[in-house]
Amino acid sequence: MVFLLAPDHKRFFAPAVVCLGLCALVAWACAQFYLPGKGFTYLIEFGELQHERFLPALKAVHPYEVKDKMGYDAQYYAQMAMEPNLGSPDLRRAVDSLPYRARRILLSWIAYALGGGDPVRALNIFAFENIFSWFALAALFCRWAPPWKWTGLARWVGLLLGFGLCCSLRGALVDGPSLLMIAGAVALAEEEWWWSAAVVLGLAGLMRETNLLAVVILIPKGQWKRRPAALGTEEKRRDAASTFGQIAMAVAPLIIWLLVLRHWLGSAEDLGARNFAAPTAGYFGKWSEIIGHLRTHRFDYVGRGNLLMLVGLTAQMLGILYAPNEHPQWRSVGAVFAGLGLCLGPAVWEGYPGAAARVLLPMTAAFFVLVPLERRRALPWLLYALGAMSVVVAPEILSPPGRESVEVRGPRELRIMDRTGQIVDAVFGPEWYDPEKSWLEYWRWCKSSGTVTFVNPHPFPVKADISFGLRASDARTVAVRAVDRTWWFGRLTPSSMRDVKLTDVTLPPGDTTWKFESLEPPLRANAPDARDSTFSLRDLRIDLHGTP
């Protein structure tokens, strides 16, 4: 165990146990994203509206697809992992701008290589790469934030459970692995293994172009200042030549790769035109967006998440200026990425969760390394509290996927028909949105009025207790009806749960359809997709207990 590395493990037992518990909790959360038959493809966020453009090999896998959505960036890099031939017409059709996306090829190459050239294995390895990177970074960050001390644990939590890293983990994006590479290069630079650090940064540049800003760590800041008189002119010149050679080694792979891509694929579509803007324009534009959202939608999860994220990033920028120069490499990384943050454009800042917190992850890591928590002063802890505010929304980001719609309990002989393997189930009609889930409950929102069909595969009827909750954002009347009777009728109050339990319901063989009907029209929800909805059906459960 990690606390055994400390000189007095009894004293440091508690924070180490907390750290290990948090790691176990993240591992459990990641395991919830595994879908039988689909692996970790839920993390990649393939968009259903892009299905026709997918690679044939991807269509054959039947990955998880987000309904009625275009999907997100990871779906393009995952397909490059399945098909490494960038000249493939299928790949050109599948990726929105192949010359642009192919700049960040390294994670796709790694997945393809580890998969032994098998597209299915490459897809699943790509989906898992961020999970591996999170745990590798959790171990490496112990170098600067030893979690067997409470102050070290505070630093460790601020980075590992912060907004940016959790978003990268949740979306299988390049940012988490990029931070791992940069942190590895910083560790090598601190040991004065400059050429090794340059090689790692060269690889990091093939994950994301902005990673090369970290070449500032290759300047051996302490060496020249510490021994100026001891170095002759020739020796100084040789050190400078080595530094320039190391920087050249770091930037060369990306430059060469860009030239190859331009010759091979042509110029990229200008997808990144809005990634940069005049200094502070995007930053203050984000403040304006948040204030406008809060005025309209109050403190909902989008407004809350965006506000905590931006307050945290602002505190981190200020903290980089305040922090002592105890880790010069991290201070350089933090300063250069703070400058990048002020120049980011609206495409990076806008929306929720947005990309800014992910792009500025190196600055976030530098902040939590540098903030002087060991000093018993109020200001460092205030800066830390503000910089770590986004940890509050980590549980929302890592909430398990909402793939459950119903839970069936009871004796196995009632739940499953042994001869065919069919199960008692509930099938939702097309009027319902996709299932959603939190740590404590699962639910589906209804577009207007919707049907639920109870399936009994047995040749005999079964008895069950059927329970569920109903919740709406406004006041409305809901009725639950079958062909021959009304099972429930009641009034819902705004944002309050109405629990319903129906006992001794007989489910005849075959299908039994209930209609959940709202007597009022749908409400335009305060959500990013502004979908129409009436009410949500929560924690639907069928308890089988016998036959009539």
Short mmCIF file of N, CA, C and O in Angstrom, two decimals, residues 28-94:
data_model
loop_
_atom_site.label_atom_id
_atom_site.label_comp_id
_atom_site.label_asym_id
_atom_site.label_seq_id
_atom_site.Cartn_x
_atom_site.Cartn_y
_atom_site.Cartn_z
N TRP A 28 -14.87 1.99 -9.74
CA TRP A 28 -16.25 1.51 -9.77
C TRP A 28 -17.09 2.32 -10.76
O TRP A 28 -17.88 1.77 -11.53
N ALA A 29 -16.91 3.65 -10.75
CA ALA A 29 -17.66 4.50 -11.68
C ALA A 29 -17.32 4.16 -13.12
O ALA A 29 -18.22 4.09 -13.98
N CYS A 30 -16.04 3.94 -13.41
CA CYS A 30 -15.64 3.58 -14.78
C CYS A 30 -16.24 2.24 -15.18
O CYS A 30 -16.65 2.06 -16.34
N ALA A 31 -16.30 1.30 -14.24
CA ALA A 31 -16.87 -0.01 -14.55
C ALA A 31 -18.34 0.10 -14.95
O ALA A 31 -18.83 -0.73 -15.74
N GLN A 32 -19.04 1.09 -14.44
CA GLN A 32 -20.45 1.27 -14.79
C GLN A 32 -20.65 1.67 -16.24
O GLN A 32 -21.75 1.53 -16.78
N PHE A 33 -19.59 2.16 -16.87
CA PHE A 33 -19.69 2.56 -18.27
C PHE A 33 -19.47 1.38 -19.22
O PHE A 33 -19.55 1.55 -20.44
N TYR A 34 -19.17 0.22 -18.68
CA TYR A 34 -19.00 -0.97 -19.53
C TYR A 34 -20.37 -1.55 -19.86
O TYR A 34 -21.17 -1.85 -18.97
N LEU A 35 -20.67 -1.69 -21.14
CA LEU A 35 -21.94 -2.24 -21.58
C LEU A 35 -21.70 -3.62 -22.18
O LEU A 35 -20.85 -3.77 -23.07
N PRO A 36 -22.41 -4.63 -21.71
CA PRO A 36 -22.23 -5.98 -22.28
C PRO A 36 -22.44 -5.97 -23.79
O PRO A 36 -23.44 -5.46 -24.29
N GLY A 37 -21.47 -6.52 -24.51
CA GLY A 37 -21.55 -6.57 -25.95
C GLY A 37 -21.09 -5.32 -26.66
O GLY A 37 -20.89 -5.31 -27.88
N LYS A 38 -20.91 -4.21 -25.92
CA LYS A 38 -20.50 -2.96 -26.52
C LYS A 38 -19.24 -2.38 -25.88
O LYS A 38 -18.73 -1.36 -26.31
N GLY A 39 -18.75 -3.03 -24.83
CA GLY A 39 -17.52 -2.58 -24.18
C GLY A 39 -17.67 -1.20 -23.57
O GLY A 39 -18.72 -0.84 -23.04
N PHE A 40 -16.62 -0.40 -23.69
CA PHE A 40 -16.61 0.96 -23.15
C PHE A 40 -16.98 2.00 -24.22
O PHE A 40 -16.63 3.17 -24.10
N THR A 41 -17.69 1.58 -25.27
CA THR A 41 -18.00 2.52 -26.35
C THR A 41 -18.97 3.60 -25.91
O THR A 41 -19.14 4.60 -26.62
N TYR A 42 -19.63 3.43 -24.77
CA TYR A 42 -20.47 4.52 -24.25
C TYR A 42 -19.65 5.79 -24.03
O TYR A 42 -20.14 6.90 -24.22
N LEU A 43 -18.37 5.62 -23.64
CA LEU A 43 -17.51 6.78 -23.36
C LEU A 43 -17.19 7.57 -24.62
O LEU A 43 -16.90 8.77 -24.55
N ILE A 44 -17.22 6.93 -25.77
CA ILE A 44 -16.77 7.59 -27.00
C ILE A 44 -17.83 8.53 -27.55
O ILE A 44 -17.53 9.47 -28.28
N GLU A 45 -19.08 8.29 -27.20
CA GLU A 45 -20.20 9.15 -27.63
C GLU A 45 -20.33 9.20 -29.15
O GLU A 45 -20.24 10.26 -29.78
N PHE A 46 -20.55 8.04 -29.74
CA PHE A 46 -20.90 7.99 -31.16
C PHE A 46 -22.30 8.57 -31.33
O PHE A 46 -23.21 8.26 -30.58
N GLY A 47 -22.47 9.42 -32.33
CA GLY A 47 -23.75 10.05 -32.56
C GLY A 47 -24.61 9.25 -33.53
O GLY A 47 -24.13 8.84 -34.60
N GLU A 48 -25.86 9.03 -33.16
CA GLU A 48 -26.76 8.28 -34.03
C GLU A 48 -26.93 8.96 -35.39
O GLU A 48 -27.05 8.30 -36.42
N LEU A 49 -26.91 10.29 -35.41
CA LEU A 49 -27.09 11.02 -36.66
C LEU A 49 -25.90 10.88 -37.59
O LEU A 49 -25.98 11.27 -38.76
N GLN A 50 -24.79 10.34 -37.10
CA GLN A 50 -23.60 10.11 -37.92
C GLN A 50 -23.51 8.66 -38.39
O GLN A 50 -22.53 8.28 -39.05
N HIS A 51 -24.50 7.85 -38.07
CA HIS A 51 -24.38 6.40 -38.29
C HIS A 51 -24.06 6.05 -39.73
O HIS A 51 -23.23 5.17 -40.00
N GLU A 52 -24.69 6.70 -40.68
CA GLU A 52 -24.47 6.37 -42.09
C GLU A 52 -23.04 6.64 -42.54
O GLU A 52 -22.58 6.04 -43.51
N ARG A 53 -22.33 7.52 -41.83
CA ARG A 53 -20.96 7.85 -42.21
C ARG A 53 -19.93 6.93 -41.54
O ARG A 53 -18.76 6.97 -41.88
N PHE A 54 -20.35 6.11 -40.59
CA PHE A 54 -19.40 5.28 -39.84
C PHE A 54 -18.67 4.30 -40.76
O PHE A 54 -19.18 3.89 -41.81
N LEU A 55 -17.47 3.91 -40.32
CA LEU A 55 -16.74 2.85 -41.00
C LEU A 55 -17.56 1.56 -41.02
O LEU A 55 -18.28 1.27 -40.06
N PRO A 56 -17.47 0.79 -42.08
CA PRO A 56 -18.19 -0.49 -42.09
C PRO A 56 -17.83 -1.38 -40.90
O PRO A 56 -18.70 -2.05 -40.34
N ALA A 57 -16.55 -1.37 -40.51
CA ALA A 57 -16.13 -2.18 -39.36
C ALA A 57 -16.79 -1.71 -38.07
O ALA A 57 -17.09 -2.51 -37.18
N LEU A 58 -17.03 -0.39 -37.96
CA LEU A 58 -17.68 0.13 -36.77
C LEU A 58 -19.16 -0.22 -36.77
O LEU A 58 -19.72 -0.59 -35.73
N LYS A 59 -19.82 -0.14 -37.91
CA LYS A 59 -21.23 -0.52 -37.98
C LYS A 59 -21.44 -1.97 -37.59
O LYS A 59 -22.44 -2.32 -36.94
N ALA A 60 -20.48 -2.82 -37.96
CA ALA A 60 -20.61 -4.24 -37.64
C ALA A 60 -20.50 -4.51 -36.15
O ALA A 60 -21.01 -5.51 -35.66
N VAL A 61 -19.83 -3.61 -35.41
CA VAL A 61 -19.66 -3.78 -33.97
C VAL A 61 -20.92 -3.41 -33.20
O VAL A 61 -21.15 -3.89 -32.09
N HIS A 62 -21.76 -2.55 -33.78
CA HIS A 62 -22.95 -2.02 -33.10
C HIS A 62 -22.57 -1.33 -31.80
O HIS A 62 -22.99 -1.74 -30.70
N PRO A 63 -21.76 -0.26 -31.86
CA PRO A 63 -21.38 0.43 -30.62
C PRO A 63 -22.57 1.19 -30.04
O PRO A 63 -23.61 1.35 -30.70
N TYR A 64 -22.41 1.67 -28.82
CA TYR A 64 -23.45 2.50 -28.23
C TYR A 64 -23.50 3.82 -28.99
O TYR A 64 -22.48 4.47 -29.21
N GLU A 65 -24.69 4.23 -29.40
CA GLU A 65 -24.87 5.48 -30.12
C GLU A 65 -25.84 6.37 -29.35
O GLU A 65 -26.89 5.91 -28.90
N VAL A 66 -25.48 7.64 -29.22
CA VAL A 66 -26.33 8.61 -28.54
C VAL A 66 -27.44 9.00 -29.50
O VAL A 66 -27.18 9.55 -30.58
N LYS A 67 -28.67 8.73 -29.12
CA LYS A 67 -29.78 8.95 -30.02
C LYS A 67 -30.00 10.43 -30.31
O LYS A 67 -29.87 11.28 -29.44
N ASP A 68 -30.33 10.69 -31.59
CA ASP A 68 -30.70 12.03 -32.06
C ASP A 68 -29.59 13.05 -31.82
O ASP A 68 -29.86 14.25 -31.67
N LYS A 69 -28.33 12.60 -31.76
CA LYS A 69 -27.20 13.50 -31.54
C LYS A 69 -26.14 13.29 -32.61
O LYS A 69 -26.06 12.22 -33.23
N MET A 70 -25.30 14.32 -32.79
CA MET A 70 -24.19 14.22 -33.74
C MET A 70 -22.96 13.56 -33.14
O MET A 70 -22.02 13.22 -33.85
N GLY A 71 -22.94 13.36 -31.81
CA GLY A 71 -21.79 12.75 -31.18
C GLY A 71 -20.71 13.78 -30.86
O GLY A 71 -20.89 14.99 -31.02
N TYR A 72 -19.54 13.27 -30.43
CA TYR A 72 -18.47 14.18 -30.00
C TYR A 72 -17.14 13.75 -30.61
O TYR A 72 -17.05 12.75 -31.32
N ASP A 73 -16.09 14.51 -30.31
CA ASP A 73 -14.82 14.39 -31.02
C ASP A 73 -14.22 12.99 -30.99
O ASP A 73 -13.60 12.55 -31.96
N ALA A 74 -14.36 12.28 -29.87
CA ALA A 74 -13.68 10.99 -29.73
C ALA A 74 -14.11 9.99 -30.79
O ALA A 74 -13.35 9.08 -31.13
N GLN A 75 -15.31 10.14 -31.35
CA GLN A 75 -15.78 9.18 -32.34
C GLN A 75 -14.90 9.18 -33.59
O GLN A 75 -14.75 8.16 -34.26
N TYR A 76 -14.29 10.34 -33.90
CA TYR A 76 -13.42 10.41 -35.07
C TYR A 76 -12.07 9.75 -34.81
O TYR A 76 -11.56 8.99 -35.64
N TYR A 77 -11.49 10.01 -33.65
CA TYR A 77 -10.19 9.41 -33.31
C TYR A 77 -10.33 7.91 -33.12
O TYR A 77 -9.40 7.15 -33.43
N ALA A 78 -11.48 7.46 -32.60
CA ALA A 78 -11.70 6.02 -32.45
C ALA A 78 -11.73 5.32 -33.80
O ALA A 78 -11.20 4.21 -33.95
N GLN A 79 -12.33 5.94 -34.78
CA GLN A 79 -12.37 5.33 -36.11
C GLN A 79 -11.01 5.36 -36.79
O GLN A 79 -10.68 4.46 -37.58
N MET A 80 -10.18 6.36 -36.48
CA MET A 80 -8.81 6.35 -36.98
C MET A 80 -8.01 5.23 -36.33
O MET A 80 -7.06 4.70 -36.93
N ALA A 81 -8.36 4.84 -35.11
CA ALA A 81 -7.71 3.70 -34.47
C ALA A 81 -8.12 2.39 -35.14
O ALA A 81 -7.32 1.46 -35.24
N MET A 82 -9.34 2.32 -35.63
CA MET A 82 -9.80 1.11 -36.30
C MET A 82 -9.25 0.99 -37.71
O MET A 82 -9.01 -0.11 -38.20
N GLU A 83 -9.05 2.13 -38.37
CA GLU A 83 -8.57 2.16 -39.76
C GLU A 83 -7.36 3.08 -39.85
O GLU A 83 -7.51 4.30 -39.98
N PRO A 84 -6.13 2.55 -39.75
CA PRO A 84 -4.94 3.40 -39.74
C PRO A 84 -4.58 3.97 -41.10
O PRO A 84 -3.74 4.88 -41.18
N ASN A 85 -5.18 3.46 -42.17
CA ASN A 85 -4.87 3.96 -43.51
C ASN A 85 -5.61 5.27 -43.74
O ASN A 85 -6.82 5.26 -44.04
N LEU A 86 -4.91 6.38 -43.62
CA LEU A 86 -5.57 7.67 -43.74
C LEU A 86 -6.02 7.96 -45.17
O LEU A 86 -6.77 8.91 -45.41
N GLY A 87 -5.58 7.17 -46.10
CA GLY A 87 -6.03 7.34 -47.48
C GLY A 87 -7.32 6.61 -47.79
O GLY A 87 -7.82 6.69 -48.92
N SER A 88 -7.88 5.91 -46.81
CA SER A 88 -9.10 5.14 -47.03
C SER A 88 -10.28 6.05 -47.32
O SER A 88 -10.56 6.98 -46.55
N PRO A 89 -11.01 5.81 -48.42
CA PRO A 89 -12.21 6.62 -48.70
C PRO A 89 -13.25 6.50 -47.59
O PRO A 89 -13.96 7.46 -47.29
N ASP A 90 -13.36 5.32 -46.99
CA ASP A 90 -14.32 5.14 -45.89
C ASP A 90 -13.97 6.04 -44.72
O ASP A 90 -14.86 6.61 -44.07
N LEU A 91 -12.67 6.15 -44.42
CA LEU A 91 -12.25 6.98 -43.30
C LEU A 91 -12.47 8.46 -43.61
O LEU A 91 -12.88 9.22 -42.73
N ARG A 92 -12.23 8.87 -44.84
CA ARG A 92 -12.47 10.28 -45.21
C ARG A 92 -13.94 10.63 -45.04
O ARG A 92 -14.29 11.73 -44.63
N ARG A 93 -14.81 9.67 -45.35
CA ARG A 93 -16.24 9.93 -45.20
C ARG A 93 -16.66 9.92 -43.73
O ARG A 93 -17.56 10.67 -43.32
N ALA A 94 -16.00 9.12 -42.92
CA ALA A 94 -16.39 8.96 -41.52
C ALA A 94 -15.94 10.12 -40.64
O ALA A 94 -16.58 10.44 -39.64
#
